[in-house]
Structures are given as C-alpha cells and as structure tokens.
PDB file of C-alpha atoms in Angstrom:
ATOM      1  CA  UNK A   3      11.505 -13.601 -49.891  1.00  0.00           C
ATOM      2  CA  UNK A   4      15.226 -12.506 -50.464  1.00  0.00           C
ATOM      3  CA  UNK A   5      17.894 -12.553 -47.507  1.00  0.00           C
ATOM      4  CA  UNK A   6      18.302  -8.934 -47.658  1.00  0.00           C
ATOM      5  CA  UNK A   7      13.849  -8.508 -46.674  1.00  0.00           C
ATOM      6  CA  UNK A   8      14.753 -11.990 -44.104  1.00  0.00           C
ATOM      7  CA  UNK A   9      17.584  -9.877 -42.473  1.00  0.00           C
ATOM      8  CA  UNK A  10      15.976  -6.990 -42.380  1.00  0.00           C
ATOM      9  CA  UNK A  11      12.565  -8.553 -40.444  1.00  0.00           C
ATOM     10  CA  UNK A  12      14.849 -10.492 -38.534  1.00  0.00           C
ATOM     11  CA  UNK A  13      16.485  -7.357 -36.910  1.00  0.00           C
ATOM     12  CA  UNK A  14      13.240  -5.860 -36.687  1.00  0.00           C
ATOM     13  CA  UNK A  15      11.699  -8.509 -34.181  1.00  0.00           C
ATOM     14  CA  UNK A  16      14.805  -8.673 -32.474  1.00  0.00           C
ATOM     15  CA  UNK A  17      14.381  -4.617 -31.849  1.00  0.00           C
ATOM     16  CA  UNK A  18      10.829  -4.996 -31.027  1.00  0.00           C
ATOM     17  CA  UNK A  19      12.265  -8.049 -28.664  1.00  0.00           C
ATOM     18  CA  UNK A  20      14.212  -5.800 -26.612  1.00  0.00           C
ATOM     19  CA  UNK A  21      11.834  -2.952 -26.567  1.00  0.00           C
ATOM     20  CA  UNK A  22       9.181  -5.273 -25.010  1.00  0.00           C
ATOM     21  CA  UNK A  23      11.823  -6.802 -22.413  1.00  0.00           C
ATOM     22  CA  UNK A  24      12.953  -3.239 -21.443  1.00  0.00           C
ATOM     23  CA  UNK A  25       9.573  -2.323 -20.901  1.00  0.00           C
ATOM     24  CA  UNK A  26       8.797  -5.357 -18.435  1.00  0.00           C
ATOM     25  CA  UNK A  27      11.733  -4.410 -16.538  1.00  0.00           C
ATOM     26  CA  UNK A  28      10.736  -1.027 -16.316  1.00  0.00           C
ATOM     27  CA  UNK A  29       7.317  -1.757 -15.367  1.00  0.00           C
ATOM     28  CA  UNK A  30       8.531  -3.639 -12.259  1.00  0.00           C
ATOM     29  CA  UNK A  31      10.642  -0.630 -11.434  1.00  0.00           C
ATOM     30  CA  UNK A  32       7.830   1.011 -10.860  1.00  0.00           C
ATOM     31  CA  UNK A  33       6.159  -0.487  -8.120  1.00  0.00           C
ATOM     32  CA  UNK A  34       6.185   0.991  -5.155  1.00  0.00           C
ATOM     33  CA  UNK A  35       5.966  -1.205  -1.703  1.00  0.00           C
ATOM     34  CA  UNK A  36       4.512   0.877   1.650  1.00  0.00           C
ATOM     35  CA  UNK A  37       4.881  -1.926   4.032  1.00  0.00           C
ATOM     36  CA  UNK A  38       4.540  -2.164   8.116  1.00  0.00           C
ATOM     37  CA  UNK A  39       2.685  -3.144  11.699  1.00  0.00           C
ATOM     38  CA  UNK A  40       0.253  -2.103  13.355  1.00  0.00           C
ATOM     39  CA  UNK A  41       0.573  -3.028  17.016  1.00  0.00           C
ATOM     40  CA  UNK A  42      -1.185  -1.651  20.126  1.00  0.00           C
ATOM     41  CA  UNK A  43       0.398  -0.577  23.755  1.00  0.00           C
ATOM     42  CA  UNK A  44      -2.488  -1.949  25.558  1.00  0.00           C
ATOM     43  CA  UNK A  45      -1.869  -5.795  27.408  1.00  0.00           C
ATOM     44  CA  UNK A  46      -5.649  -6.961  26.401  1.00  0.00           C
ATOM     45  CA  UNK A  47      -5.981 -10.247  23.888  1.00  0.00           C
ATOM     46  CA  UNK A  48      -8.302  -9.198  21.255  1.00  0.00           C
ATOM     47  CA  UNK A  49     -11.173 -11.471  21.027  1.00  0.00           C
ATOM     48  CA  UNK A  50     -11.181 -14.040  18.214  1.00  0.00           C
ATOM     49  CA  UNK A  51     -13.588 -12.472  15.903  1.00  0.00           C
ATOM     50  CA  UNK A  52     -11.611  -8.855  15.844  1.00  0.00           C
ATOM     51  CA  UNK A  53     -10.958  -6.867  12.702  1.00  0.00           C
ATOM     52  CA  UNK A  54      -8.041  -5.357  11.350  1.00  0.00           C
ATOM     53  CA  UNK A  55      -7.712  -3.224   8.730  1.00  0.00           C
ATOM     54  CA  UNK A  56      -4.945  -1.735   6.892  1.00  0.00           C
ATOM     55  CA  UNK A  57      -5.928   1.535   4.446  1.00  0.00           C
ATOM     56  CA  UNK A  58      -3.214   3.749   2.178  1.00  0.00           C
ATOM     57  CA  UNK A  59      -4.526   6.900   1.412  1.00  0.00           C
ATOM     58  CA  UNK A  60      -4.632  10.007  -0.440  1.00  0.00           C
ATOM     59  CA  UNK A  61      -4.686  12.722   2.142  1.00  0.00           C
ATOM     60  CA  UNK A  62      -4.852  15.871  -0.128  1.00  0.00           C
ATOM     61  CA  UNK A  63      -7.814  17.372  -0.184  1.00  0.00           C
ATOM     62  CA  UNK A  64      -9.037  19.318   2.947  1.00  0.00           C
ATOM     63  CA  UNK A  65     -12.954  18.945   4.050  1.00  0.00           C
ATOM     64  CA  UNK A  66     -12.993  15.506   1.946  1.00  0.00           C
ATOM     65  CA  UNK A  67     -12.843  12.453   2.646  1.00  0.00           C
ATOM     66  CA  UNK A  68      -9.477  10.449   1.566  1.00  0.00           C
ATOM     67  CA  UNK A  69      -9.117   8.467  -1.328  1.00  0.00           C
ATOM     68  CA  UNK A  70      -8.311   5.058  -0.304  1.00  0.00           C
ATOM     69  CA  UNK A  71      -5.645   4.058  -2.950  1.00  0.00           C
ATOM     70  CA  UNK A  72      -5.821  -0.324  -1.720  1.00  0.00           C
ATOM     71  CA  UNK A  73      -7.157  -1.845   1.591  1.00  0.00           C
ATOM     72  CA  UNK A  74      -5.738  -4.996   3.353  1.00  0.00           C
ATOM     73  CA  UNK A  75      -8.745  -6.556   5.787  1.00  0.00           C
ATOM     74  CA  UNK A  76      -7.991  -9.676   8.116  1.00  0.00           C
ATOM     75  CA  UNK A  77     -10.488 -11.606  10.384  1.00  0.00           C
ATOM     76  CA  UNK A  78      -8.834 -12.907  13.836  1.00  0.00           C
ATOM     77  CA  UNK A  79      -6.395 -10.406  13.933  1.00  0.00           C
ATOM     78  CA  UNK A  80      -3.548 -10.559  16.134  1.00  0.00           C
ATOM     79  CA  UNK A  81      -1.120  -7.895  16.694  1.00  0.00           C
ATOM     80  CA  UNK A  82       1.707  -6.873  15.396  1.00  0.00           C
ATOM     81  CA  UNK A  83      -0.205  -6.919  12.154  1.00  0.00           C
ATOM     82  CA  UNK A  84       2.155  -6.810   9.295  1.00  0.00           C
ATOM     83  CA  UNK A  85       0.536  -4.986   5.716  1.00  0.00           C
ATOM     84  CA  UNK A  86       2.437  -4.878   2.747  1.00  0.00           C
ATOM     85  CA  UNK A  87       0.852  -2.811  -0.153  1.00  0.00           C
ATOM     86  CA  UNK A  88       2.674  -2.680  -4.086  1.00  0.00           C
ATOM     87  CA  UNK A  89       1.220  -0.192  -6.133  1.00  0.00           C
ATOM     88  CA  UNK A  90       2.075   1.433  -9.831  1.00  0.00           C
ATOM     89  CA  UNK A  91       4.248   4.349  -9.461  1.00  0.00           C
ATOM     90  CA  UNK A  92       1.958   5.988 -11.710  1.00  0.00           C
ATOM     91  CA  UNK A  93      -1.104   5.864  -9.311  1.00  0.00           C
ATOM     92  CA  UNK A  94       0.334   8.521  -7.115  1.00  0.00           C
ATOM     93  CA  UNK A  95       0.094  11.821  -7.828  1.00  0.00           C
ATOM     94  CA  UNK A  96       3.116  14.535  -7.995  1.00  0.00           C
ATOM     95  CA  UNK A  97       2.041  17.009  -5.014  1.00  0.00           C
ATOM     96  CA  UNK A  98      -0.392  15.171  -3.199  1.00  0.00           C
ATOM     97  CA  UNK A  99      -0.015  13.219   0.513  1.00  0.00           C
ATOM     98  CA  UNK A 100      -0.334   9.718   1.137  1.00  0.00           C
ATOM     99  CA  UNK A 101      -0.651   8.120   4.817  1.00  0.00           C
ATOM    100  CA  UNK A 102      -1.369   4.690   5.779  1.00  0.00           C
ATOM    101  CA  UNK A 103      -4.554   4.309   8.462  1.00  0.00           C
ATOM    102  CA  UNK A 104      -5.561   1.429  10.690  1.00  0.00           C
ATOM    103  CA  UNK A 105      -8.395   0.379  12.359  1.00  0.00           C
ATOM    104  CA  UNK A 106      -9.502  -2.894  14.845  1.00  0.00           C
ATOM    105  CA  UNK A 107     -13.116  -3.645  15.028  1.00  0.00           C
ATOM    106  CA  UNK A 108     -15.258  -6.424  16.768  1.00  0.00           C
ATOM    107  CA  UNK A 109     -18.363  -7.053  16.492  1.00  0.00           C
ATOM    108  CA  UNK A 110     -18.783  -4.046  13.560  1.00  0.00           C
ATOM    109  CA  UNK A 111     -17.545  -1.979  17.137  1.00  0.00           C
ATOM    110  CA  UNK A 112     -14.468   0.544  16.801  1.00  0.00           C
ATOM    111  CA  UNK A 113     -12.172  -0.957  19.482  1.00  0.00           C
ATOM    112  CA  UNK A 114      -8.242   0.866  18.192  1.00  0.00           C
ATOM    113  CA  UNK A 115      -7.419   3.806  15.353  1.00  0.00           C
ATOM    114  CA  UNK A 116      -4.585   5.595  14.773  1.00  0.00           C
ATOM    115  CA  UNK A 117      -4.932   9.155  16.322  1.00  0.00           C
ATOM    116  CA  UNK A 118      -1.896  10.393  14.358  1.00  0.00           C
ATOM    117  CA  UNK A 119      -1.088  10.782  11.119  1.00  0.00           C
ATOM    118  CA  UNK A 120       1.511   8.079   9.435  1.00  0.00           C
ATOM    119  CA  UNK A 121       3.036   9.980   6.301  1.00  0.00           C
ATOM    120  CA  UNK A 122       4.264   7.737   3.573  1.00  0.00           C
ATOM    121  CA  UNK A 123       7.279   9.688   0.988  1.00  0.00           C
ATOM    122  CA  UNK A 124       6.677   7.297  -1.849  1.00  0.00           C
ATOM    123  CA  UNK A 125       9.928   8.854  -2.674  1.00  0.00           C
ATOM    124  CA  UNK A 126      12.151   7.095  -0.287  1.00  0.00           C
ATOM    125  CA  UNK A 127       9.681   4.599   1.569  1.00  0.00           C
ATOM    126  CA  UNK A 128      10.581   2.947   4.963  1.00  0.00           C
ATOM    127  CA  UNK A 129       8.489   0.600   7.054  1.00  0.00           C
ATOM    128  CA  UNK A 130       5.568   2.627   8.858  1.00  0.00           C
ATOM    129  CA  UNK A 131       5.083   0.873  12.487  1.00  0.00           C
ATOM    130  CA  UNK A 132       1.186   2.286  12.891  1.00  0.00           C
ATOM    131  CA  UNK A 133      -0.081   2.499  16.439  1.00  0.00           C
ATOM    132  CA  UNK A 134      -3.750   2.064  16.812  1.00  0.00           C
ATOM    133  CA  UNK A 135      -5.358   3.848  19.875  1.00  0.00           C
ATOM    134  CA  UNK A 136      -8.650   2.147  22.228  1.00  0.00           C
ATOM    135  CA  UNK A 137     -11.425   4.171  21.768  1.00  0.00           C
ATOM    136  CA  UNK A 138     -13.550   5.086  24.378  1.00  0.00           C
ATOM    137  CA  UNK A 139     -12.737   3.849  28.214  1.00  0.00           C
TER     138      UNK A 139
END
C-alpha cells in the first residue's frame, strides 16, 4: 500500500473518529430529566406495605387514556418521594402535553392521587413537587 492510500485511510478513520464522538455527545444532549416529590399534607404514617407510584405522561388526546411514556414503582414508600425520569428527546412529540401523575396504594387500595394536573415543558424543565390527595374519608 503506498503512503499517499495510508494517509489518505488514515484521515478517513480519524473523520469517521470524530463523527462518532460528536454523535455520543450529542446523544447525551438529548436527554431530557423530569425530576421531583411527591409528598402529602396529611400527618398519617403510611403503613409499611404502601405503594407509590410515579407515571410521566402523554396528555394529548381527549376521551383517551394517556400514554404513559416510563413509570417509577416503590414498595414501603415514604414521603417525600423523590422520581427522577431521563428520557430521549426524541420520544416527545412537538405539540403534544406531558404531565407527571402519582398515586399511593395499600393493599391494591387507592389511599392518595393527584387531583390536579402537573404540566411538564420539556422545553425548560424544573422540579415538579406532586401533591397526592386521600381518597375517600
């Protein structure tokens, strides 16, 4: 092989070198973390088998039910719960709304929800402190 072809390949896998370490960078660039707590206002200890779990969501379509885009779960949960969720930029959609939803169950038994909605702008996200609601009386 001559030094002119050697010099030539050499450049060439130094190119495709830096492509591929641009590309890693890039690909970490695109994560996006929707982190938080859930906490509740009421002074009960939840019993040591409760529930907790953390969805995001795509909230988009009316009269549907949401797409649940990843899902933390935790046995003995204690509050504040802290989530933290890292998803591909290019799982989210251009137009569409995401929200983060939280539920606390014992015994397979709805005890807390959130009764309001907790927007996340994958744009600019900030912590989302969820507050979960006791059902019932």
């Amino acid at each position: 092989m001559s030094n002119a072809v050697k010099r030539i390949l050499s450049k060439m896998l130094i190119s495709v070198a830096i492509i591929v370490g641009l590309g890693a960078c890039a690909s970490s660039n695109d994560l996006v973390t929707v982190s938080g707590d859930v906490t509740y206002r009421e002074r009960i200890a939840l019993p040591a088998d409760a529930v907790i779990k953390v969805q995001l969501k795509d909230v988009s379509l009316q009269d549907t039910k949401a797409i649940v885009l990843a899902e933390m779960m935790s046995e003995n949960a204690m509050t504040p719960y802290s989530f933290e969720f890292q998803i591909t930029r290019d799982q989210f959609q251009q137009g569409h709304t995401y929200a983060i939803g939280a539920r606390i169950e014992v015994n397979g038994e709805l005890w807390f929800i959130n009764t309001q909605s907790y927007i996340v702008n994958i744009d600019e996200v900030q912590p989302v402190n969820v507050v979960v609601n006791k059902v019932g009386g």
